Amino acid sequence: MPEAGRDGAAPVFGRLAIVGLGLIGSSTARGARRYGLADTIVAIDADAAVRARVSELGLADRVTGDAVGGAAEADLVILCVPVGAVGTVAAEIAPHLKPGAILSDVGSVKGSVVAAVMPHLPAGVAFVPGHPVAGTEYSGPDAGFSTLFENRWCILTPPEGTAEAATAQVTRFWEGLGAIVETMSPEHHDLVLAITSHVPHLIAYNIVGTAADLEEVTQSEVIKFSAGGFRDFTRIAASDPTMWRDIFLTNKDAVLEMLGRFNEDLAALARAIRWGDGEALHALFTRTRAIRRGIVAMGQETAEPDFGRRPKVEG
Amino acid sequence: MPEAGRDGAAPVFGRLAIVGLGLIGSSTARGARRYGLADTIVAIDADAAVRARVSELGLADRVTGDAVGGAAEADLVILCVPVGAVGTVAAEIAPHLKPGAILSDVGSVKGSVVAAVMPHLPAGVAFVPGHPVAGTEYSGPDAGFSTLFENRWCILTPPEGTAEAATAQVTRFWEGLGAIVETMSPEHHDLVLAITSHVPHLIAYNIVGTAADLEEVTQSEVIKFSAGGFRDFTRIAASDPTMWRDIFLTNKDAVLEMLGRFNEDLAALARAIRWGDGEALHALFTRTRAIRRGIVAMGQETAEPDFGRRPKVEG
């Protein structure tokens, strides 16, 4: 039996089914158990190796590869699979969900997820799409931890006509995991995440690829001298390839729009360098400090130098 | 009196003069004192507020605004000023250095520094340009710490004809600060750093600027949802504006060359997204993981998820 919820309240859901026990799915299972957000947790994964590990780690009350059977009696089913697989999984299980059940997901793209899921939704089942803006560069059930969502935003994008009670219940669930919940349209979500997450990942993947392909500079030199800034990019360029492939393919329009703006600005910067316009460079480099201060002030980032990576020995 | 050197050896230099007590200069002063690398440390800074702070922190045996007088009797003078100011400072003090003295610097660009300093070098004084590849996003004398160079590379680029004994002595000094020393030509240095440091900073500054200028997405949204990847870029985009302006203006050719390659690769990625080429995306995203593993294996990066920023509580 779980302990009472974060505020000593009753569990938010009776039976919780999580499909896909990777970083996000396993963190959700850990947090739901720790904070008593569900009476019963069912872990569903198509990968036998993942199921075995989930059982060893004791992350759920029941572990199964049978998505339909595992989800049938659930009050909340959260799809924690790559965005490109959400439609397929929803098509398989949604018709078998019980009346009153809520379906949700954690995908980093919302427009394509809504389009892929809605056609399969039976009457009496609500779909409340979600996106917890949290993660690390590690993948798999071992990478999860119960505090991953603490003080991070979770965005819900309920399609028009979604029962308000269902959105409110999913909100309580994420708040129980420590997240701050905000609601917006799927389209706006995809634009916001394109600039705060998707394009940053794209240019990080890109520069690591560029560096790896150089002939004049060896890979060993890139590695040795990476403390000059490059290594910061390698962290997000180590994120899960399948998840990120799907994100770029399903949020194509917003990513290309934001990338276009990034490229225009970069062309202007290159021009300033070529023509020796030090004032333009200095003005931008001064302006960009304010955003970091805002991020630190809002508790979304540490103020420790170098992300706190360095020993703080004083001499 | 300083303690004996790191290995219990005698100090590497009698009198050490440091010009510019910012992050690097003050870290050098702290390290030199801690590891007993000099008998006497003279701190030279043109800014009275910096001098006052250096005195309060007790970073040097003597603090002065008189660069010529402060450097005249020194055995090693290290210029820790922005790259664009190195030539001016060298022109002022080099003619007054004593025979046998060594002049060095810590600039992030080496070709332009060598060109700016060599004309002012009197007979009997060696110039051993240096670049410790280390730093944080903070600036000023308070930001320094004695272990900043620990297990980081320091690149020396002695011009042809430099006395080997001088290069060896500067090598011992940086090794005393905990650094690993490597020697290469100024031209090769500038190419290596363009990809491992300068272009990464440029694209970080650029995307933070792009995000700040959006109308569809508010600054508050950028800040809230920055944990999706964006916030990693804001760290290096908070680096010192004057230092970075000078770097781009003085390493123009190598930066534009590397930026051109970055742009070509990014155009190919954008094309893969537009045409839905998931295989190309997945292939790149898989390949980029290896470089990070190399950086972690070489002790240049932590393997902790998210740079170790998150609480490691388990549930």
XYZ file of C-alpha atoms in Angstrom:
630
model
C 0.000 0.000 0.000
C 1.330 3.430 -0.839
C 1.718 6.091 1.820
C -0.725 8.986 1.652
C -0.103 11.639 -1.035
C 2.370 14.517 -0.793
C -0.046 16.557 1.306
C -1.337 13.589 3.252
C -4.256 13.426 0.807
C -5.714 10.272 -0.699
C -4.126 8.866 -3.896
C -5.139 10.803 -7.019
C -5.839 7.612 -8.966
C -6.750 4.050 -8.116
C -4.928 2.155 -10.816
C -2.114 3.828 -12.776
C -0.715 2.200 -15.913
C 2.556 3.461 -17.382
C 3.448 2.398 -20.902
C 7.198 2.618 -21.557
C 9.557 2.485 -18.565
C 12.409 4.659 -19.779
C 13.797 7.759 -18.065
C 10.423 9.529 -17.851
C 8.201 6.481 -17.353
C 10.352 5.019 -14.590
C 10.687 8.417 -12.888
C 6.907 8.740 -12.971
C 6.504 5.269 -11.440
C 9.059 6.057 -8.730
C 7.454 9.408 -7.921
C 3.893 8.020 -7.966
C 4.898 5.372 -5.459
C 6.964 7.665 -3.261
C 4.246 10.288 -2.979
C 1.351 7.817 -2.867
C -0.359 9.109 -5.993
C -1.911 5.755 -7.015
C -3.162 2.638 -5.230
C -1.738 0.279 -7.821
C 0.971 0.824 -10.441
C 1.080 -1.299 -13.587
C 4.231 -1.118 -15.712
C 3.801 -1.998 -19.393
C 6.775 -2.385 -21.710
C 7.237 -4.212 -25.005
C 10.915 -4.897 -24.230
C 11.482 -8.031 -22.117
C 14.837 -6.750 -20.861
C 13.215 -3.547 -19.630
C 10.432 -5.549 -17.928
C 12.986 -7.720 -16.155
C 14.844 -4.656 -14.904
C 11.624 -2.946 -13.784
C 10.748 -6.062 -11.790
C 14.220 -6.171 -10.218
C 13.976 -2.512 -9.274
C 10.485 -3.098 -7.856
C 9.069 -0.073 -9.621
C 5.503 -1.393 -10.042
C 2.918 -3.720 -8.538
C 2.525 -5.509 -11.826
C 4.827 -5.719 -14.846
C 3.515 -6.893 -18.191
C 4.148 -6.866 -21.923
C 0.417 -7.043 -22.649
C -0.531 -3.399 -23.251
C -4.253 -4.050 -23.722
C -4.614 -6.218 -20.632
C -2.379 -4.021 -18.506
C -4.254 -0.835 -19.363
C -7.806 -2.196 -19.424
C -8.722 -1.535 -15.783
C -6.564 1.551 -15.291
C -7.918 4.922 -14.191
C -4.952 6.765 -15.686
C -2.818 5.460 -18.533
C 0.317 7.483 -19.338
C 2.088 6.782 -22.597
C 5.826 7.293 -22.031
C 7.017 6.060 -25.423
C 8.805 8.060 -28.149
C 6.478 10.534 -29.863
C 6.537 8.564 -33.097
C 5.101 5.496 -31.329
C 2.277 7.208 -29.423
C -0.288 6.828 -32.242
C 0.362 3.108 -32.645
C 0.126 2.394 -28.933
C -3.009 4.528 -28.580
C -4.661 2.694 -31.483
C -3.939 -0.591 -29.726
C -5.119 0.181 -26.211
C -7.566 3.125 -26.357
C -10.566 1.073 -27.574
C -10.175 -1.194 -24.532
C -10.007 1.489 -21.857
C -12.826 1.527 -19.338
C -15.379 4.390 -19.292
C -14.156 7.233 -17.082
C -10.501 6.378 -17.692
C -8.041 9.126 -18.587
C -5.360 8.713 -21.222
C -2.261 10.929 -21.094
C 1.265 11.065 -22.453
C 4.589 12.796 -21.818
C 5.664 13.537 -25.386
C 7.839 16.541 -26.252
C 5.591 17.383 -29.218
C 1.864 17.891 -28.746
C 0.196 18.796 -32.063
C 1.118 15.530 -33.766
C 0.273 13.523 -30.634
C -3.222 14.992 -30.433
C -3.754 14.280 -34.131
C -2.510 10.704 -33.743
C -4.488 9.817 -30.601
C -7.893 11.498 -30.958
C -9.249 9.234 -33.733
C -8.802 6.193 -31.493
C -10.445 7.631 -28.378
C -13.701 5.857 -27.391
C -16.605 7.730 -25.808
C -16.224 8.196 -22.058
C -12.417 8.317 -22.147
C -10.635 11.681 -21.846
C -7.278 12.464 -23.417
C -5.158 14.970 -21.470
C -1.814 15.297 -23.272
C 1.097 16.272 -21.044
C 4.749 17.219 -21.299
C 6.929 17.380 -18.203
C 9.815 19.673 -19.196
C 12.512 17.684 -17.425
C 15.057 15.053 -18.294
C 18.699 14.110 -18.349
C 20.995 12.813 -21.069
C 20.526 9.241 -19.788
C 17.909 6.724 -20.928
C 16.259 3.569 -19.630
C 14.595 2.387 -16.402
C 17.781 2.729 -14.333
C 18.161 6.388 -15.273
C 14.914 7.496 -13.620
C 14.557 9.069 -10.189
C 11.562 10.183 -8.178
C 12.565 13.847 -7.918
C 13.089 14.427 -11.645
C 9.983 16.624 -11.891
C 10.554 18.605 -8.712
C 10.167 22.347 -9.407
C 9.967 21.686 -13.181
C 7.097 22.716 -15.378
C 4.621 20.204 -16.769
C 2.574 21.515 -19.705
C -0.907 20.097 -20.337
C -2.568 20.646 -23.712
C -6.146 19.300 -23.436
C -7.913 19.372 -26.824
C -11.097 21.432 -27.000
C -13.998 19.595 -25.368
C -11.857 17.703 -22.828
C -13.699 17.305 -19.501
C -12.351 19.863 -17.054
C -12.460 17.312 -14.248
C -10.046 15.087 -16.171
C -7.568 17.947 -16.712
C -7.859 18.869 -13.024
C -7.109 15.302 -11.955
C -4.021 15.040 -14.171
C -2.944 18.431 -12.831
C -3.126 17.094 -9.262
C -1.106 14.054 -10.298
C 1.761 16.153 -11.675
C 1.615 18.535 -8.752
C 1.922 15.454 -6.568
C 5.181 14.682 -8.406
C 6.449 18.159 -7.533
C 5.818 19.824 -10.894
C 4.287 23.202 -11.660
C 1.448 22.726 -14.152
C 0.607 25.117 -16.971
C -2.029 24.661 -19.666
C -1.782 25.888 -23.259
C -2.772 24.909 -26.788
C -0.826 22.115 -28.526
C 0.255 24.565 -31.249
C 1.671 27.105 -28.811
C 3.408 24.332 -26.875
C 5.167 23.181 -30.017
C 6.409 26.694 -30.796
C 7.649 27.302 -27.248
C 9.453 23.971 -27.082
C 10.975 24.456 -30.532
C 13.027 27.363 -29.185
C 13.574 26.217 -25.572
C 14.401 22.606 -26.351
C 14.271 21.321 -29.916
C 16.503 23.820 -31.728
C 19.027 23.801 -28.843
C 19.263 20.020 -29.196
C 19.570 20.288 -32.968
C 22.475 22.727 -32.893
C 24.178 20.754 -30.138
C 23.946 17.545 -32.163
C 25.124 19.503 -35.174
C 28.266 21.067 -33.706
C 29.356 17.784 -32.167
C 28.983 16.230 -35.618
C 30.904 19.078 -37.259
C 33.743 18.709 -34.758
C 33.894 14.955 -35.270
C 34.279 15.346 -39.031
C 37.206 17.791 -39.056
C 40.461 16.756 -40.650
C 42.656 19.653 -39.482
C 41.719 19.110 -35.838
C 41.890 15.586 -34.417
C 39.158 14.002 -32.304
C 41.675 13.734 -29.498
C 42.225 17.505 -29.619
C 38.495 18.161 -29.574
C 38.213 15.995 -26.467
C 41.234 17.464 -24.653
C 40.315 21.089 -25.170
C 36.548 20.676 -24.794
C 36.551 22.603 -21.489
C 36.627 25.779 -23.579
C 32.863 25.458 -24.090
C 32.325 22.527 -26.442
C 31.727 19.958 -23.702
C 28.536 21.738 -22.582
C 27.017 20.861 -25.949
C 27.973 17.215 -25.769
C 25.641 16.631 -22.834
C 22.443 17.233 -24.745
C 23.975 15.703 -27.862
C 24.119 12.465 -25.837
C 20.330 12.311 -25.469
C 18.257 9.395 -26.735
C 18.510 9.219 -30.580
C 15.100 7.635 -31.227
C 13.259 10.090 -29.031
C 14.938 13.037 -30.731
C 14.530 11.716 -34.258
C 10.789 11.514 -33.578
C 10.667 15.017 -32.121
C 12.219 16.596 -35.206
C 10.043 14.612 -37.585
C 6.814 15.447 -35.737
C 7.522 19.111 -34.889
C 8.954 19.904 -38.294
C 7.195 23.204 -38.988
C 7.947 24.904 -35.670
C 11.537 23.625 -35.639
C 12.230 24.866 -39.168
C 10.606 28.224 -38.370
C 12.738 28.745 -35.252
C 15.826 27.416 -37.002
C 15.247 29.971 -39.758
C 15.319 32.778 -37.213
C 18.416 31.327 -35.570
C 20.139 31.211 -38.966
C 19.249 34.795 -39.827
C 20.641 36.003 -36.524
C 23.772 33.890 -36.965
C 24.339 35.311 -40.450
C 24.168 38.822 -38.978
C 26.693 37.835 -36.299
C 29.051 36.333 -38.889
C 28.795 39.556 -40.868
C 29.652 41.592 -37.752
C 32.733 39.414 -37.230
C 33.816 39.687 -40.865
C 33.474 43.483 -40.885
C 34.947 43.932 -37.420
C 31.801 45.408 -35.857
C 32.858 45.051 -32.230
C 29.996 47.210 -30.959
C 27.335 44.889 -32.367
C 29.072 41.869 -30.830
C 29.495 43.519 -27.439
C 25.868 44.661 -27.400
C 24.538 41.124 -27.995
C 26.991 39.543 -25.557
C 25.822 41.952 -22.854
C 22.118 41.439 -23.534
C 22.270 37.645 -23.271
C 23.356 37.754 -19.610
C 19.912 38.927 -18.479
C 18.119 35.761 -19.593
C 20.379 33.538 -17.532
C 19.792 35.731 -14.491
C 16.043 35.210 -15.032
C 16.458 31.446 -15.262
C 18.531 31.324 -12.081
C 16.077 33.628 -10.280
C 13.190 31.314 -11.189
C 14.950 28.312 -9.682
C 15.395 26.603 -13.050
C 19.186 26.718 -12.931
C 22.035 26.744 -10.450
C 24.073 29.925 -9.945
C 27.152 27.819 -9.193
C 30.016 28.534 -11.618
C 30.267 25.940 -14.372
C 27.014 24.236 -13.272
C 28.766 23.445 -10.003
C 30.997 20.954 -11.797
C 34.204 22.287 -10.278
C 35.625 21.615 -6.854
C 35.007 24.693 -4.743
C 38.383 24.591 -3.025
C 39.720 28.026 -2.162
C 43.404 28.865 -1.997
C 56.922 33.381 2.377
C 55.263 30.822 0.143
C 55.330 27.157 0.984
C 57.475 24.948 -1.246
C 56.119 24.032 -4.695
C 53.584 21.305 -5.425
C 56.270 18.613 -5.362
C 58.177 20.188 -2.507
C 60.463 21.825 -5.101
C 61.727 25.406 -5.033
C 59.561 28.163 -6.536
C 59.680 28.238 -10.336
C 60.114 32.010 -10.430
C 61.454 34.650 -8.080
C 59.176 37.568 -8.879
C 55.900 36.991 -10.686
C 53.912 39.930 -12.077
C 50.312 39.413 -13.190
C 48.703 42.113 -15.307
C 44.891 42.017 -15.088
C 43.301 40.399 -12.018
C 40.103 38.997 -13.498
C 38.953 35.378 -13.375
C 42.156 33.985 -14.914
C 44.620 36.462 -13.418
C 43.279 36.099 -9.896
C 43.121 32.306 -10.201
C 46.745 32.327 -11.325
C 47.721 34.504 -8.342
C 45.837 32.246 -5.934
C 47.350 29.088 -7.412
C 50.867 30.506 -7.557
C 50.680 31.380 -3.879
C 49.030 28.135 -2.806
C 51.548 25.938 -4.571
C 54.552 28.164 -3.858
C 55.406 28.826 -7.495
C 56.887 32.307 -6.936
C 58.743 34.106 -4.135
C 56.909 37.364 -4.687
C 53.648 38.105 -6.484
C 52.949 41.551 -7.930
C 49.379 42.320 -9.026
C 49.009 45.022 -11.686
C 45.613 46.361 -12.690
C 44.526 49.625 -14.323
C 41.189 49.562 -12.470
C 41.330 51.073 -8.976
C 38.275 49.100 -7.819
C 39.925 45.832 -8.866
C 43.145 46.823 -7.094
C 41.220 47.576 -3.899
C 39.514 44.205 -4.052
C 42.777 42.366 -4.764
C 44.295 44.026 -1.707
C 41.298 43.078 0.441
C 41.506 39.475 -0.751
C 45.260 39.460 -0.090
C 46.032 37.911 -3.456
C 49.475 39.486 -3.929
C 52.497 40.828 -2.085
C 52.235 44.117 -3.938
C 49.314 45.721 -5.774
C 49.890 48.557 -8.200
C 48.414 50.452 -11.115
C 51.879 51.206 -12.488
C 52.408 48.519 -15.095
C 55.967 49.557 -16.017
C 57.166 49.815 -12.423
C 55.339 46.657 -11.328
C 56.761 44.534 -14.134
C 60.290 45.982 -14.304
C 61.971 43.567 -11.888
C 59.774 40.539 -12.598
C 61.123 37.185 -13.776
C 57.768 36.214 -15.279
C 55.122 38.669 -16.430
C 51.754 37.173 -17.418
C 49.328 39.362 -19.311
C 45.792 38.379 -18.249
C 43.944 41.139 -20.104
C 41.435 40.738 -22.971
C 43.125 39.683 -26.213
C 42.444 43.070 -27.814
C 44.458 44.838 -25.100
C 47.526 42.568 -25.086
C 49.391 44.533 -27.787
C 48.917 47.867 -26.025
C 50.062 46.542 -22.655
C 53.035 44.745 -24.220
C 54.095 47.942 -26.014
C 54.030 49.774 -22.695
C 55.936 47.337 -20.480
C 58.069 45.072 -22.705
C 60.840 47.651 -23.339
C 61.338 47.953 -19.553
C 61.601 44.256 -18.736
C 64.912 43.077 -17.376
C 67.190 40.799 -19.432
C 66.329 37.155 -18.824
C 62.715 37.958 -18.017
C 59.926 35.926 -19.614
C 56.759 37.500 -20.932
C 53.631 35.339 -21.252
C 49.868 35.715 -21.620
C 46.666 33.694 -21.249
C 44.725 34.861 -24.303
C 42.231 32.616 -26.085
C 43.663 33.618 -29.473
C 47.344 33.166 -30.221
C 48.122 34.261 -33.802
C 47.075 37.866 -33.261
C 48.757 37.993 -29.859
C 52.091 36.857 -31.263
C 51.803 39.439 -34.050
C 50.941 42.188 -31.554
C 53.638 41.423 -28.987
C 56.749 40.404 -30.954
C 57.563 43.874 -32.352
C 57.871 45.247 -28.808
C 60.077 42.503 -27.389
C 63.597 43.696 -26.414
C 66.651 41.488 -26.785
C 67.119 39.100 -23.883
C 63.400 38.771 -23.114
C 61.522 35.640 -24.228
C 57.836 35.587 -25.144
C 56.064 32.302 -24.359
C 52.368 32.758 -25.232
C 49.998 30.562 -23.234
C 46.338 29.647 -23.089
C 44.924 27.747 -20.131
C 41.743 26.125 -21.471
C 39.684 26.704 -18.351
C 37.188 29.207 -17.088
C 33.702 29.799 -15.781
C 30.926 32.179 -16.799
C 31.926 34.578 -13.996
C 34.373 37.477 -14.221
C 36.488 39.601 -11.896
C 38.918 39.025 -9.019
C 36.281 37.427 -6.777
C 35.447 34.773 -9.367
C 38.918 33.198 -9.347
C 39.952 30.083 -7.441
C 43.247 28.282 -7.074
C 42.076 24.968 -8.562
C 40.677 26.394 -11.797
C 43.496 24.881 -13.864
C 43.552 21.487 -12.167
C 43.503 18.703 -14.787
C 42.852 21.253 -17.576
C 45.059 21.723 -20.581
C 47.315 24.738 -20.988
C 48.523 25.317 -24.542
C 51.856 27.075 -25.136
C 52.646 28.492 -28.582
C 56.260 29.721 -28.472
C 57.188 31.545 -31.696
C 60.091 30.131 -33.662
C 63.402 31.030 -32.041
C 62.067 31.143 -28.472
C 64.660 29.859 -25.982
C 63.727 26.313 -25.004
C 64.664 27.005 -21.404
C 62.020 29.739 -21.243
C 59.314 27.446 -22.598
C 60.372 24.744 -20.132
C 60.148 27.147 -17.205
C 56.653 28.350 -18.165
C 55.674 24.682 -18.584
C 56.793 23.957 -15.011
C 54.793 26.942 -13.793
C 51.536 25.705 -15.364
C 52.204 22.156 -14.254
C 52.608 23.595 -10.769
C 49.080 25.005 -11.111
C 47.819 21.508 -11.924
C 47.540 21.913 -15.689
C 48.633 19.554 -18.442
C 50.830 21.446 -20.904
C 50.822 20.952 -24.654
C 52.788 22.917 -27.241
C 51.612 23.748 -30.767
C 51.830 26.502 -33.366
C 49.737 29.661 -32.894
C 47.895 28.929 -36.136
C 46.918 25.402 -35.140
C 45.855 26.623 -31.701
C 43.499 29.142 -33.262
C 41.885 26.489 -35.452
C 41.455 24.027 -32.561
C 39.961 26.636 -30.265
C 37.657 27.943 -32.984
C 35.790 24.631 -32.912
C 36.183 23.673 -29.240
C 35.433 27.083 -27.787
C 34.819 30.057 -30.082
C 32.059 28.731 -32.350
C 30.292 27.067 -29.366
C 30.227 30.451 -27.628
C 29.030 32.174 -30.786
C 26.069 29.867 -31.306
C 25.202 29.979 -27.613
C 25.175 33.788 -27.653
C 23.188 33.622 -30.872
C 20.391 31.317 -29.747
C 19.907 33.222 -26.508
C 19.549 36.378 -28.610
C 17.115 34.678 -30.993
C 14.970 33.498 -28.080
C 14.955 36.954 -26.496
C 13.667 38.545 -29.710
C 10.655 36.270 -30.304
C 7.199 37.774 -30.295
C 5.138 34.550 -30.336
C 6.942 33.167 -27.302
C 7.363 35.405 -24.262
C 10.614 35.834 -22.347
C 8.846 34.413 -19.314
C 8.024 31.233 -21.254
C 11.611 30.923 -22.435
C 12.752 31.154 -18.828
C 10.158 28.749 -17.384
C 10.694 26.006 -19.928
C 14.446 26.416 -20.284
C 15.097 23.070 -18.581
C 14.318 21.440 -21.943
C 17.862 22.243 -23.083
C 18.037 26.001 -23.602
C 19.431 26.787 -20.150
C 22.661 24.898 -20.911
C 23.411 27.504 -23.569
C 22.774 30.453 -21.292
C 25.765 29.561 -19.143
C 28.384 30.265 -21.768
C 26.266 33.105 -23.158
C 26.818 34.799 -19.772
C 30.596 34.975 -20.286
C 32.503 38.273 -20.297
C 31.364 40.410 -23.288
C 34.627 42.326 -23.798
C 36.776 39.205 -23.703
C 34.544 37.499 -26.247
C 34.208 40.487 -28.554
C 38.010 40.556 -28.765
C 38.234 36.814 -29.432
C 35.900 36.979 -32.421
C 37.587 40.062 -33.848
C 41.083 38.588 -33.525
C 40.357 35.001 -34.581
C 38.106 35.995 -37.460
C 39.436 33.679 -40.156
C 39.364 30.453 -38.148
C 35.971 31.279 -36.614
C 34.392 32.031 -39.997
C 35.921 28.871 -41.462
C 34.551 26.646 -38.677
C 31.241 28.479 -38.701
C 30.960 27.797 -42.424
C 31.315 24.076 -41.792
C 28.795 24.229 -38.950
C 26.340 25.996 -41.270
C 26.762 23.451 -44.061
C 26.099 20.610 -41.649
C 23.107 22.420 -40.168
C 21.633 22.993 -43.634
C 21.900 19.259 -44.304
C 20.155 18.521 -40.986
C 17.373 20.996 -41.770
C 16.926 19.310 -45.134
C 16.697 15.890 -43.449
C 13.982 17.254 -41.155
C 12.053 18.851 -44.021
C 12.134 15.669 -46.089
C 11.487 13.363 -43.156
C 14.804 11.511 -43.389
C 14.665 9.835 -39.996
C 17.591 7.530 -40.736
C 19.988 10.431 -41.303
C 18.871 12.073 -38.064
C 19.144 8.866 -36.034
C 22.591 8.122 -37.463
C 23.978 11.528 -36.427
C 22.298 11.432 -32.998
C 23.891 8.054 -32.318
C 27.358 9.085 -33.497
C 27.526 12.167 -31.254
C 27.315 10.086 -28.070
C 30.837 8.717 -28.560
C 32.525 12.110 -28.246
C 30.966 12.775 -24.869
C 32.098 9.359 -23.655
C 35.632 10.340 -24.713
C 35.441 13.629 -22.830
C 34.181 11.927 -19.675
C 36.820 9.189 -19.972
C 39.574 11.827 -20.195
C 38.396 13.475 -16.979
C 37.309 16.665 -18.730
C 33.653 16.244 -17.791
C 31.472 14.732 -15.108
C 29.395 11.629 -15.878
C 26.725 12.810 -13.431
C 23.321 13.268 -15.125
C 22.606 16.904 -15.976
C 26.134 17.990 -14.944
C 25.215 16.806 -11.433
C 22.802 19.732 -11.075
C 19.950 17.568 -9.765
C 19.434 16.222 -6.292
C 20.284 12.551 -6.334
C 17.447 11.496 -4.062
C 16.084 8.045 -4.836
C 12.489 7.001 -4.322
